[in-house]
Amino acid sequence: METFIRLIAQDLIHRFGTNLRDVTVVFPNKRAGLFMNQQLAAVSGRPVWAPRYRTISELFDSLSDFTRCDDILSVCELHRVYAALVPDPESLDRFYGWGEIMLSDFDDIDKHLADPHKLFSNIQSIKELDHSDFLTPRQEEALKHFFEDFSIEGNSRLKEKFLALWNRMDDIYATFNARLKEKGMLYEGALYKDVAEHLAERADRIPADMTYVFVGFNVLNDVEKRLFSYLQERGQALFYWDYDVMYVGEKSRFEAGTFIRQNLKEFPNALEERCFDNFKNPPRIEFIATTSENAQARYIPQWLDSALTEPEQDTAIVLCNESLLQPVLHSLPDATSPHPVKRTNITMGFPMTDTPVYSFINALLSLQTDGYDRDRRCFRAEQEKIVRSHPYAALLEEQDIFCPHAENHALLVYIRSLLEGLAAAFGQQKDRKDDVYSQLYHEALYRAHQVISRFIRLTEDRTLDVQPSTLRRLLRTVLGTTTI
């Protein structure tokens, strides 16, 4: 069976030859470009002028007049708008959680090209249900009971604040977007919507001789559909969908084919249907019983003795439980094994939370906040012991670690300087291992430095003006969602 990427490579070479400079391949994310280049080279057997690779986000960015505003800055700007429009507003510390939810809702509204004014109509209009005749008595009674509990007359302070916020949501949405536009930036959904609504006006940004190849998409939102349709009408789009005919036949009732059936109808596949009739030949499946999930991981070396392919990238270990990533990586055969694994591609991304740099930053944050006694001007033994026992502490000077920093900006600069000290120490180590973990941990240090530097810039201009406890929570959240 040919892989999906190889089928696309073969088709592109057939259509364009080895000169693909006027082809832009658009993926949902960045990871597939390397494999596409490998397959193009293998299929052609000679040098190839590679196509351009873009993620869908990068394509929208290239067609926009605005830069993308990151989530932290977006929530801070959203709070400023909220505080100006809502009476008795909450502080940024208390608002931040609400702000993340609001921003997510705004993003969904824009990506689906919904009418925000209709969506944010006053919740008081629910009273109109009293005059509805389309409800059964039981339904009407249930609705009345719910909204009586949520009425303005009998609500709590939290409900009052929620209603005040909801009643001004339309104004908040409009003012927030206008404020960001004045600064020349937009959050992702608003940027996508702006592009989708002004495609004809920005046609000069789409080279007339460029073909856009969309690969590996599934569930499309409305802004993506509008962009796809626009390029399709200009004759500048090819679409490659990965599926099996079993899921898309006229009589198919498989839920898994719901979106792909719609996509194939609106944006026909550039490959013939016969390329996707794989289930006509039943796959070979072998079941192996184990006593636990960790036992599955420990069985991997034995399985790879017979299953490891050449090239290695044609062998995949698929985790149904992502928490098994660590035991699986530890189980991969090393250089001393008869069948060692030379290279590993972690498609799901390695979580920052599983790296020593994350635990070290966590320990430092606790040391400088809960771990410092302001009255006695000393560090508490419990937090100090945790930092001293961390393996990274031994690579740094003690006086650099155990110096108090109470103010947010100073705390962040302190952490960044320690990360830079670690990077210097790593560079001086002569016995560095070239295994998968060494590579991941070095990359984690670099990514953590990026995140800390971003927080420093936000605190320097007072955009992120929060209590130390809130800063610590935000920093942990951002690092906790970072993958390598």
CSV table of C-alpha atoms in Angstrom, one decimal:
chain,number,residue,atom,x,y,z
A,1,MET,CA,0.0,0.0,0.0
A,2,GLU,CA,1.3,3.4,-1.0
A,3,THR,CA,1.4,6.1,1.7
A,4,PHE,CA,-0.8,9.2,1.4
A,5,ILE,CA,2.3,11.5,1.2
A,6,ARG,CA,3.9,9.3,-1.5
A,7,LEU,CA,0.7,9.3,-3.6
A,8,ILE,CA,0.7,13.1,-3.5
A,9,ALA,CA,4.4,13.3,-4.4
A,10,GLN,CA,3.8,11.0,-7.4
A,11,ASP,CA,0.8,13.1,-8.5
A,12,LEU,CA,2.7,16.4,-8.1
A,13,ILE,CA,5.7,15.1,-10.2
A,14,HIS,CA,3.3,13.9,-12.8
A,15,ARG,CA,1.5,17.3,-13.0
A,16,PHE,CA,4.4,19.7,-12.6
A,17,GLY,CA,7.6,17.7,-13.3
A,18,THR,CA,10.6,18.4,-11.1
A,19,ASN,CA,10.2,22.2,-11.0
A,20,LEU,CA,7.7,22.9,-8.2
A,21,ARG,CA,8.7,26.5,-7.5
A,22,ASP,CA,5.3,27.7,-8.4
A,23,VAL,CA,3.5,25.3,-6.0
A,24,THR,CA,2.6,26.1,-2.4
A,25,VAL,CA,1.7,23.0,-0.3
A,26,VAL,CA,-0.6,23.9,2.6
A,27,PHE,CA,-0.7,21.6,5.6
A,28,PRO,CA,-2.8,21.8,8.8
A,29,ASN,CA,0.6,22.0,10.7
A,30,LYS,CA,4.3,22.2,10.1
A,31,ARG,CA,5.3,18.6,10.5
A,32,ALA,CA,4.6,17.1,7.1
A,33,GLY,CA,6.9,19.3,5.0
A,34,LEU,CA,10.0,17.2,5.7
A,35,PHE,CA,8.4,14.0,4.7
A,36,MET,CA,7.0,15.5,1.5
A,37,ASN,CA,10.4,16.5,0.4
A,38,GLN,CA,11.8,13.1,1.1
A,39,GLN,CA,9.0,11.5,-1.0
A,40,LEU,CA,9.5,14.0,-3.9
A,41,ALA,CA,13.2,13.1,-4.0
A,42,ALA,CA,12.5,9.4,-3.9
A,43,VAL,CA,9.8,9.5,-6.6
A,44,SER,CA,11.7,11.7,-9.0
A,45,GLY,CA,15.0,10.0,-8.6
A,46,ARG,CA,16.8,13.3,-9.4
A,47,PRO,CA,17.1,16.8,-8.0
A,48,VAL,CA,13.8,18.6,-7.5
A,49,TRP,CA,13.0,22.3,-7.1
A,50,ALA,CA,10.9,21.9,-3.9
A,51,PRO,CA,7.6,23.6,-3.4
A,52,ARG,CA,6.9,26.1,-0.8
A,53,TYR,CA,5.4,24.8,2.4
A,54,ARG,CA,2.9,26.7,4.5
A,55,THR,CA,0.6,25.9,7.4
A,56,ILE,CA,-3.0,27.2,7.0
A,57,SER,CA,-2.2,29.8,9.7
A,58,GLU,CA,0.8,31.0,7.7
A,59,LEU,CA,-1.2,31.3,4.5
A,60,PHE,CA,-3.9,33.4,6.3
A,61,ASP,CA,-1.1,35.5,7.8
A,62,SER,CA,0.4,36.2,4.4
A,63,LEU,CA,-3.0,37.5,3.1
A,64,SER,CA,-3.7,39.8,6.1
A,65,ASP,CA,-2.9,43.4,6.7
A,66,PHE,CA,-2.6,42.7,10.4
A,67,THR,CA,-0.1,40.7,12.6
A,68,ARG,CA,-1.3,38.0,14.9
A,69,CYS,CA,-1.8,38.9,18.5
A,70,ASP,CA,-0.8,36.1,21.0
A,71,ASP,CA,-3.3,34.9,23.6
A,72,ILE,CA,-1.7,36.6,26.6
A,73,LEU,CA,-1.6,40.0,25.1
A,74,SER,CA,-5.1,39.5,23.7
A,75,VAL,CA,-6.6,38.7,27.1
A,76,CYS,CA,-4.8,41.8,28.6
A,77,GLU,CA,-6.2,44.0,25.9
A,78,LEU,CA,-9.6,42.4,26.3
A,79,HIS,CA,-9.5,43.3,30.1
A,80,ARG,CA,-8.8,46.9,29.3
A,81,VAL,CA,-11.9,47.1,27.1
A,82,TYR,CA,-14.0,45.2,29.6
A,83,ALA,CA,-12.9,47.4,32.5
A,84,ALA,CA,-13.9,50.5,30.5
A,85,LEU,CA,-17.4,49.2,29.6
A,86,VAL,CA,-18.6,47.2,32.6
A,87,PRO,CA,-19.4,48.8,35.9
A,88,ASP,CA,-17.5,47.6,38.9
A,89,PRO,CA,-15.0,45.5,36.8
A,90,GLU,CA,-12.9,42.7,38.2
A,91,SER,CA,-9.1,43.0,38.3
A,92,LEU,CA,-7.0,41.4,35.6
A,93,ASP,CA,-6.1,38.6,38.1
A,94,ARG,CA,-9.7,37.6,38.6
A,95,PHE,CA,-10.7,38.3,35.0
A,96,TYR,CA,-8.1,36.3,33.3
A,97,GLY,CA,-10.0,33.0,33.3
A,98,TRP,CA,-13.1,34.7,32.0
A,99,GLY,CA,-11.0,36.4,29.4
A,100,GLU,CA,-9.6,33.2,28.0
A,101,ILE,CA,-13.2,31.8,27.6
A,102,MET,CA,-14.4,35.0,26.0
A,103,LEU,CA,-11.4,35.0,23.6
A,104,SER,CA,-12.1,31.4,22.7
A,105,ASP,CA,-15.7,32.3,22.0
A,106,PHE,CA,-14.8,35.3,19.8
A,107,ASP,CA,-12.4,33.1,17.9
A,108,ASP,CA,-15.1,30.5,17.2
A,109,ILE,CA,-17.6,33.2,16.2
A,110,ASP,CA,-15.2,34.7,13.7
A,111,LYS,CA,-14.0,31.5,12.2
A,112,HIS,CA,-17.6,30.4,11.5
A,113,LEU,CA,-18.5,33.9,10.1
A,114,ALA,CA,-21.3,34.2,12.6
A,115,ASP,CA,-23.2,37.5,13.2
A,116,PRO,CA,-21.9,38.6,16.6
A,117,HIS,CA,-24.7,41.1,17.1
A,118,LYS,CA,-27.4,38.5,16.8
A,119,LEU,CA,-25.4,36.0,18.9
A,120,PHE,CA,-24.9,38.5,21.8
A,121,SER,CA,-28.5,39.7,21.9
A,122,ASN,CA,-29.6,40.6,25.4
A,123,ILE,CA,-30.4,37.6,27.6
A,124,GLN,CA,-33.6,39.4,28.6
A,125,SER,CA,-35.1,38.4,25.3
A,126,ILE,CA,-35.6,34.9,26.9
A,127,LYS,CA,-38.7,36.4,28.5
A,128,GLU,CA,-40.3,36.1,25.0
A,129,LEU,CA,-40.6,32.4,25.7
A,130,ASP,CA,-43.5,33.3,27.9
A,131,HIS,CA,-45.6,33.9,24.8
A,132,SER,CA,-44.4,30.9,22.8
A,133,ASP,CA,-47.0,28.3,21.7
A,134,PHE,CA,-44.5,25.9,20.2
A,135,LEU,CA,-43.5,24.4,23.5
A,136,THR,CA,-45.3,21.6,25.4
A,137,PRO,CA,-46.5,22.5,28.9
A,138,ARG,CA,-43.8,20.4,30.4
A,139,GLN,CA,-41.0,22.0,28.3
A,140,GLU,CA,-42.3,25.5,29.1
A,141,GLU,CA,-42.4,24.7,32.8
A,142,ALA,CA,-38.9,23.4,32.7
A,143,LEU,CA,-37.6,26.5,31.0
A,144,LYS,CA,-39.5,28.8,33.4
A,145,HIS,CA,-38.0,27.0,36.3
A,146,PHE,CA,-34.5,27.4,35.0
A,147,PHE,CA,-34.7,31.1,34.1
A,148,GLU,CA,-36.5,31.9,37.4
A,149,ASP,CA,-33.4,30.6,39.1
A,150,PHE,CA,-31.3,32.8,36.9
A,151,SER,CA,-33.5,35.9,37.1
A,152,ILE,CA,-32.1,39.3,37.9
A,153,GLU,CA,-34.4,39.7,40.9
A,154,GLY,CA,-33.0,36.8,42.8
A,155,ASN,CA,-29.4,36.3,41.6
A,156,SER,CA,-26.2,36.3,43.5
A,157,ARG,CA,-23.4,38.9,43.0
A,158,LEU,CA,-21.6,36.5,40.6
A,159,LYS,CA,-24.8,36.2,38.5
A,160,GLU,CA,-25.2,39.9,38.5
A,161,LYS,CA,-21.6,40.3,37.2
A,162,PHE,CA,-22.2,37.7,34.6
A,163,LEU,CA,-25.4,39.4,33.4
A,164,ALA,CA,-23.6,42.8,33.3
A,165,LEU,CA,-20.8,41.2,31.3
A,166,TRP,CA,-23.2,39.4,28.9
A,167,ASN,CA,-25.4,42.5,28.3
A,168,ARG,CA,-22.3,44.4,27.2
A,169,MET,CA,-20.7,41.5,25.2
A,170,ASP,CA,-21.6,43.0,21.8
A,171,ASP,CA,-20.0,46.3,22.7
A,172,ILE,CA,-16.9,44.5,24.2
A,173,TYR,CA,-16.5,42.4,21.0
A,174,ALA,CA,-16.7,45.5,18.7
A,175,THR,CA,-14.5,47.7,20.8
A,176,PHE,CA,-12.0,45.0,21.4
A,177,ASN,CA,-11.6,44.3,17.7
A,178,ALA,CA,-11.4,48.0,16.9
A,179,ARG,CA,-8.7,48.5,19.6
A,180,LEU,CA,-6.6,45.7,18.2
A,181,LYS,CA,-7.0,46.9,14.6
A,182,GLU,CA,-5.7,50.4,15.7
A,183,LYS,CA,-2.6,48.6,17.0
A,184,GLY,CA,-2.2,46.7,13.7
A,185,MET,CA,-3.0,43.3,15.1
A,186,LEU,CA,-5.8,40.7,15.5
A,187,TYR,CA,-6.3,37.5,17.3
A,188,GLU,CA,-6.4,34.4,15.1
A,189,GLY,CA,-10.2,34.1,14.4
A,190,ALA,CA,-10.5,37.8,13.7
A,191,LEU,CA,-7.5,37.7,11.4
A,192,TYR,CA,-9.0,34.7,9.5
A,193,LYS,CA,-12.3,36.5,9.2
A,194,ASP,CA,-10.7,39.7,7.9
A,195,VAL,CA,-8.9,37.8,5.2
A,196,ALA,CA,-12.0,35.8,4.2
A,197,GLU,CA,-14.0,39.0,3.8
A,198,HIS,CA,-11.4,40.9,1.8
A,199,LEU,CA,-10.0,38.2,-0.6
A,200,ALA,CA,-10.9,40.0,-3.8
A,201,GLU,CA,-9.3,43.2,-2.5
A,202,ARG,CA,-6.1,41.4,-1.7
A,203,ALA,CA,-5.9,39.4,-4.9
A,204,ASP,CA,-2.5,40.9,-5.7
A,205,ARG,CA,-1.1,38.9,-2.8
A,206,ILE,CA,-1.9,35.7,-4.6
A,207,PRO,CA,0.5,35.2,-7.5
A,208,ALA,CA,-1.4,34.3,-10.6
A,209,ASP,CA,1.0,31.5,-11.5
A,210,MET,CA,0.9,29.9,-8.1
A,211,THR,CA,-0.9,26.6,-7.4
A,212,TYR,CA,-2.0,26.0,-3.9
A,213,VAL,CA,-2.1,22.4,-2.8
A,214,PHE,CA,-4.2,21.6,0.3
A,215,VAL,CA,-3.2,18.4,2.0
A,216,GLY,CA,-4.6,16.4,5.0
A,217,PHE,CA,-7.5,18.6,6.1
A,218,ASN,CA,-10.7,17.2,7.6
A,219,VAL,CA,-13.1,19.4,9.6
A,220,LEU,CA,-13.2,22.8,7.8
A,221,ASN,CA,-14.5,26.0,9.4
A,222,ASP,CA,-16.3,28.7,7.3
A,223,VAL,CA,-13.3,31.0,6.7
A,224,GLU,CA,-11.2,28.0,5.4
A,225,LYS,CA,-14.1,27.1,3.1
A,226,ARG,CA,-14.3,30.6,1.7
A,227,LEU,CA,-10.6,30.7,1.0
A,228,PHE,CA,-10.6,27.3,-0.6
A,229,SER,CA,-13.6,28.3,-2.8
A,230,TYR,CA,-11.9,31.5,-3.8
A,231,LEU,CA,-8.7,29.8,-5.0
A,232,GLN,CA,-10.8,27.0,-6.6
A,233,GLU,CA,-12.7,29.6,-8.6
A,234,ARG,CA,-9.4,31.1,-9.8
A,235,GLY,CA,-8.2,27.7,-10.9
A,236,GLN,CA,-5.3,27.8,-8.5
A,237,ALA,CA,-6.2,25.0,-6.0
A,238,LEU,CA,-5.7,21.3,-5.7
A,239,PHE,CA,-7.2,19.3,-2.8
A,240,TYR,CA,-5.9,16.0,-1.5
A,241,TRP,CA,-8.1,14.2,1.1
A,242,ASP,CA,-7.0,11.2,3.1
A,243,TYR,CA,-9.8,8.7,3.6
A,244,ASP,CA,-11.1,5.3,2.6
A,245,VAL,CA,-14.0,4.7,0.2
A,246,MET,CA,-15.7,2.6,2.8
A,247,TYR,CA,-16.5,5.8,4.7
A,248,VAL,CA,-17.8,7.9,1.9
A,249,GLY,CA,-19.9,5.6,-0.3
A,250,GLU,CA,-23.5,6.6,-1.1
A,251,LYS,CA,-24.8,4.1,1.4
A,252,SER,CA,-22.1,4.7,4.0
A,253,ARG,CA,-23.4,5.5,7.5
A,254,PHE,CA,-20.0,5.8,9.2
A,255,GLU,CA,-19.9,8.9,11.3
A,256,ALA,CA,-16.2,9.1,10.7
A,257,GLY,CA,-16.9,10.0,7.1
A,258,THR,CA,-19.3,12.9,7.8
A,259,PHE,CA,-17.0,15.8,7.1
A,260,ILE,CA,-14.9,14.1,4.4
A,261,ARG,CA,-18.0,13.4,2.4
A,262,GLN,CA,-18.9,17.0,2.4
A,263,ASN,CA,-15.3,18.0,1.6
A,264,LEU,CA,-15.2,15.7,-1.4
A,265,LYS,CA,-18.4,17.1,-2.7
A,266,GLU,CA,-17.3,20.8,-2.5
A,267,PHE,CA,-13.6,20.3,-3.2
A,268,PRO,CA,-13.1,17.2,-5.3
A,269,ASN,CA,-10.0,15.1,-4.6
A,270,ALA,CA,-7.0,15.5,-7.0
A,271,LEU,CA,-6.4,11.7,-6.7
A,272,GLU,CA,-8.6,9.0,-8.1
A,273,GLU,CA,-10.9,7.1,-5.8
A,274,ARG,CA,-9.1,3.8,-6.5
A,275,CYS,CA,-6.1,5.1,-4.5
A,276,PHE,CA,-8.3,5.0,-1.3
A,277,ASP,CA,-9.9,1.6,-1.6
A,278,ASN,CA,-7.6,0.0,1.0
A,279,PHE,CA,-10.1,-2.0,3.1
A,280,LYS,CA,-10.9,-4.2,0.1
A,281,ASN,CA,-7.9,-6.2,1.2
A,282,PRO,CA,-8.2,-6.9,4.9
A,283,PRO,CA,-5.2,-5.8,6.9
A,284,ARG,CA,-3.1,-8.2,8.9
A,285,ILE,CA,-3.8,-7.6,12.6
A,286,GLU,CA,-2.1,-9.5,15.4
A,287,PHE,CA,-3.3,-9.1,19.0
A,288,ILE,CA,-0.8,-9.5,21.9
A,289,ALA,CA,-2.2,-9.8,25.4
A,290,THR,CA,-0.3,-8.0,28.3
A,291,THR,CA,-1.0,-7.5,31.9
A,292,SER,CA,-0.8,-3.7,31.9
A,293,GLU,CA,-0.2,-0.7,29.7
A,294,ASN,CA,3.4,-0.4,30.9
A,295,ALA,CA,3.9,-4.1,29.9
A,296,GLN,CA,2.9,-3.0,26.4
A,297,ALA,CA,5.7,-0.5,26.4
A,298,ARG,CA,8.2,-3.0,27.6
A,299,TYR,CA,7.2,-5.4,24.8
A,300,ILE,CA,8.2,-2.9,22.1
A,301,PRO,CA,11.9,-4.0,21.7
A,302,GLN,CA,10.8,-7.5,21.1
A,303,TRP,CA,8.2,-6.3,18.6
A,304,LEU,CA,10.7,-4.1,16.8
A,305,ASP,CA,13.0,-7.1,16.3
A,306,SER,CA,10.7,-8.2,13.5
A,307,ALA,CA,8.7,-5.1,12.7
A,308,LEU,CA,11.2,-2.3,12.4
A,309,THR,CA,11.3,-1.2,8.7
A,310,GLU,CA,14.0,0.3,6.6
A,311,PRO,CA,13.6,3.3,6.4
A,312,GLU,CA,12.6,3.6,10.1
A,313,GLN,CA,10.0,6.3,9.4
A,314,ASP,CA,7.7,3.6,7.9
A,315,THR,CA,7.2,2.1,11.4
A,316,ALA,CA,4.8,3.8,13.7
A,317,ILE,CA,3.9,3.3,17.4
A,318,VAL,CA,0.5,4.7,17.9
A,319,LEU,CA,-0.4,5.6,21.5
A,320,CYS,CA,-4.0,5.4,22.6
A,321,ASN,CA,-3.0,6.7,26.0
A,322,GLU,CA,-0.6,9.7,25.6
A,323,SER,CA,0.7,9.3,29.1
A,324,LEU,CA,2.6,6.2,27.8
A,325,LEU,CA,5.0,8.4,25.8
A,326,GLN,CA,7.7,8.3,28.5
A,327,PRO,CA,7.8,4.5,29.1
A,328,VAL,CA,7.7,4.0,25.3
A,329,LEU,CA,10.7,6.2,24.7
A,330,HIS,CA,12.6,4.5,27.5
A,331,SER,CA,11.8,1.1,25.9
A,332,LEU,CA,13.1,2.0,22.4
A,333,PRO,CA,16.2,-0.1,21.7
A,334,ASP,CA,19.5,1.9,22.0
A,335,ALA,CA,22.8,1.5,20.2
A,336,THR,CA,23.7,-1.6,22.2
A,337,SER,CA,20.7,-3.5,20.9
A,338,PRO,CA,20.9,-5.8,17.8
A,339,HIS,CA,18.2,-3.7,16.2
A,340,PRO,CA,18.7,-0.1,17.5
A,341,VAL,CA,16.4,2.8,16.7
A,342,LYS,CA,18.6,5.5,15.3
A,343,ARG,CA,16.0,8.3,14.9
A,344,THR,CA,12.7,9.1,16.6
A,345,ASN,CA,10.0,11.5,15.4
A,346,ILE,CA,7.5,12.3,18.1
A,347,THR,CA,4.6,13.4,16.0
A,348,MET,CA,2.4,14.2,19.0
A,349,GLY,CA,5.0,16.5,20.5
A,350,PHE,CA,7.0,16.0,23.7
A,351,PRO,CA,5.3,17.8,26.6
A,352,MET,CA,7.3,20.5,28.3
A,353,THR,CA,5.8,19.3,31.6
A,354,ASP,CA,7.9,16.1,31.3
A,355,THR,CA,11.2,17.9,31.1
A,356,PRO,CA,13.7,18.9,33.8
A,357,VAL,CA,13.6,22.6,32.8
A,358,TYR,CA,9.8,22.7,33.6
A,359,SER,CA,10.3,21.2,37.1
A,360,PHE,CA,13.2,23.6,37.7
A,361,ILE,CA,11.2,26.7,36.7
A,362,ASN,CA,8.4,25.4,38.9
A,363,ALA,CA,10.8,25.0,41.9
A,364,LEU,CA,12.2,28.5,41.3
A,365,LEU,CA,8.7,30.1,41.2
A,366,SER,CA,7.8,28.4,44.5
A,367,LEU,CA,11.1,29.4,46.0
A,368,GLN,CA,10.6,33.1,45.2
A,369,THR,CA,6.9,33.3,46.2
A,370,ASP,CA,5.7,30.9,48.8
A,371,GLY,CA,9.2,29.9,49.7
A,372,TYR,CA,10.4,33.4,50.8
A,373,ASP,CA,9.7,34.8,54.3
A,374,ARG,CA,9.5,38.5,53.8
A,375,ASP,CA,9.7,39.3,57.5
A,376,ARG,CA,12.7,37.2,58.3
A,377,ARG,CA,14.3,37.8,54.8
A,378,CYS,CA,15.2,34.2,54.2
A,379,PHE,CA,14.1,31.3,52.2
A,380,ARG,CA,12.0,28.6,53.8
A,381,ALA,CA,13.7,25.2,54.2
A,382,GLU,CA,11.1,23.1,52.3
A,383,GLN,CA,11.3,25.1,49.0
A,384,GLU,CA,15.0,25.6,49.3
A,385,LYS,CA,15.6,21.9,49.6
A,386,ILE,CA,13.5,21.2,46.5
A,387,VAL,CA,15.6,23.6,44.5
A,388,ARG,CA,18.9,22.3,45.8
A,389,SER,CA,18.0,18.7,45.0
A,390,HIS,CA,17.2,19.5,41.4
A,391,PRO,CA,20.0,18.2,39.1
A,392,TYR,CA,20.1,21.6,37.3
A,393,ALA,CA,21.0,23.5,40.5
A,394,ALA,CA,24.4,21.8,40.6
A,395,LEU,CA,25.2,23.5,37.2
A,396,LEU,CA,24.7,27.0,38.5
A,397,GLU,CA,26.3,29.3,41.1
A,398,GLU,CA,24.5,29.1,44.5
A,399,GLN,CA,24.5,32.9,44.9
A,400,ASP,CA,22.7,33.3,41.6
A,401,ILE,CA,19.9,31.0,42.6
A,402,PHE,CA,19.3,32.0,46.2
A,403,CYS,CA,18.7,35.7,45.9
A,404,PRO,CA,15.2,37.1,46.5
A,405,HIS,CA,13.1,38.7,43.7
A,406,ALA,CA,9.6,39.8,44.6
A,407,GLU,CA,8.6,42.0,41.7
A,408,ASN,CA,7.2,40.3,38.6
A,409,HIS,CA,9.7,41.7,36.1
A,410,ALA,CA,12.7,41.1,38.3
A,411,LEU,CA,11.5,37.5,38.9
A,412,LEU,CA,11.2,36.8,35.2
A,413,VAL,CA,14.6,38.3,34.5
A,414,TYR,CA,16.1,36.2,37.3
A,415,ILE,CA,14.6,33.0,35.8
A,416,ARG,CA,15.8,33.9,32.3
A,417,SER,CA,19.4,34.5,33.5
A,418,LEU,CA,19.4,31.1,35.2
A,419,LEU,CA,18.2,29.5,31.9
A,420,GLU,CA,21.0,31.2,30.1
A,421,GLY,CA,23.5,29.9,32.7
A,422,LEU,CA,22.2,26.4,32.1
A,423,ALA,CA,22.6,26.8,28.3
A,424,ALA,CA,26.2,27.9,28.9
A,425,ALA,CA,26.8,24.9,31.2
A,426,PHE,CA,25.4,22.5,28.6
A,427,GLY,CA,27.7,23.9,26.0
A,428,GLN,CA,30.7,23.2,28.2
A,429,GLN,CA,29.8,19.5,28.8
A,430,LYS,CA,32.1,17.3,26.8
A,431,ASP,CA,30.3,14.0,27.5
A,432,ARG,CA,26.9,15.1,26.2
A,433,LYS,CA,24.8,12.2,25.0
A,434,ASP,CA,23.1,12.4,21.5
A,435,ASP,CA,20.1,10.3,22.6
A,436,VAL,CA,16.5,11.4,22.1
A,437,TYR,CA,16.2,12.8,25.7
A,438,SER,CA,19.3,15.0,25.4
A,439,GLN,CA,18.0,16.5,22.3
A,440,LEU,CA,14.6,17.1,23.8
A,441,TYR,CA,15.9,18.6,27.0
A,442,HIS,CA,18.1,21.0,25.1
A,443,GLU,CA,15.2,22.1,22.9
A,444,ALA,CA,13.0,22.4,26.0
A,445,LEU,CA,15.5,24.9,27.5
A,446,TYR,CA,15.4,27.0,24.3
A,447,ARG,CA,11.6,27.0,24.2
A,448,ALA,CA,11.3,27.9,27.9
A,449,HIS,CA,13.7,30.8,27.3
A,450,GLN,CA,11.4,32.0,24.5
A,451,VAL,CA,8.3,31.9,26.8
A,452,ILE,CA,10.0,33.7,29.7
A,453,SER,CA,11.3,36.4,27.3
A,454,ARG,CA,7.8,36.9,26.0
A,455,PHE,CA,6.5,37.4,29.6
A,456,ILE,CA,9.3,39.9,30.3
A,457,ARG,CA,8.3,42.1,27.3
A,458,LEU,CA,4.7,42.1,28.5
A,459,THR,CA,5.7,43.1,32.1
A,460,GLU,CA,8.1,45.8,30.9
A,461,ASP,CA,5.3,47.8,29.2
A,462,ARG,CA,2.9,47.0,32.1
A,463,THR,CA,0.5,45.1,29.7
A,464,LEU,CA,0.6,42.1,32.0
A,465,ASP,CA,0.1,43.8,35.4
A,466,VAL,CA,-0.9,41.0,37.8
A,467,GLN,CA,-0.2,39.7,41.2
A,468,PRO,CA,2.8,37.3,41.6
A,469,SER,CA,0.5,34.4,42.2
A,470,THR,CA,-1.4,35.1,39.0
A,471,LEU,CA,1.9,35.4,37.1
A,472,ARG,CA,3.0,32.1,38.4
A,473,ARG,CA,-0.3,30.4,37.3
A,474,LEU,CA,-0.1,32.0,33.8
A,475,LEU,CA,3.5,31.0,33.3
A,476,ARG,CA,2.8,27.4,34.4
A,477,THR,CA,-0.2,27.3,32.1
A,478,VAL,CA,1.7,28.5,29.1
A,479,LEU,CA,4.7,26.2,29.7
A,480,GLY,CA,2.3,23.3,30.5
A,481,THR,CA,0.7,23.6,27.0
A,482,THR,CA,4.0,23.8,25.2
A,483,THR,CA,5.2,20.8,23.3
A,484,ILE,CA,8.6,20.1,21.7
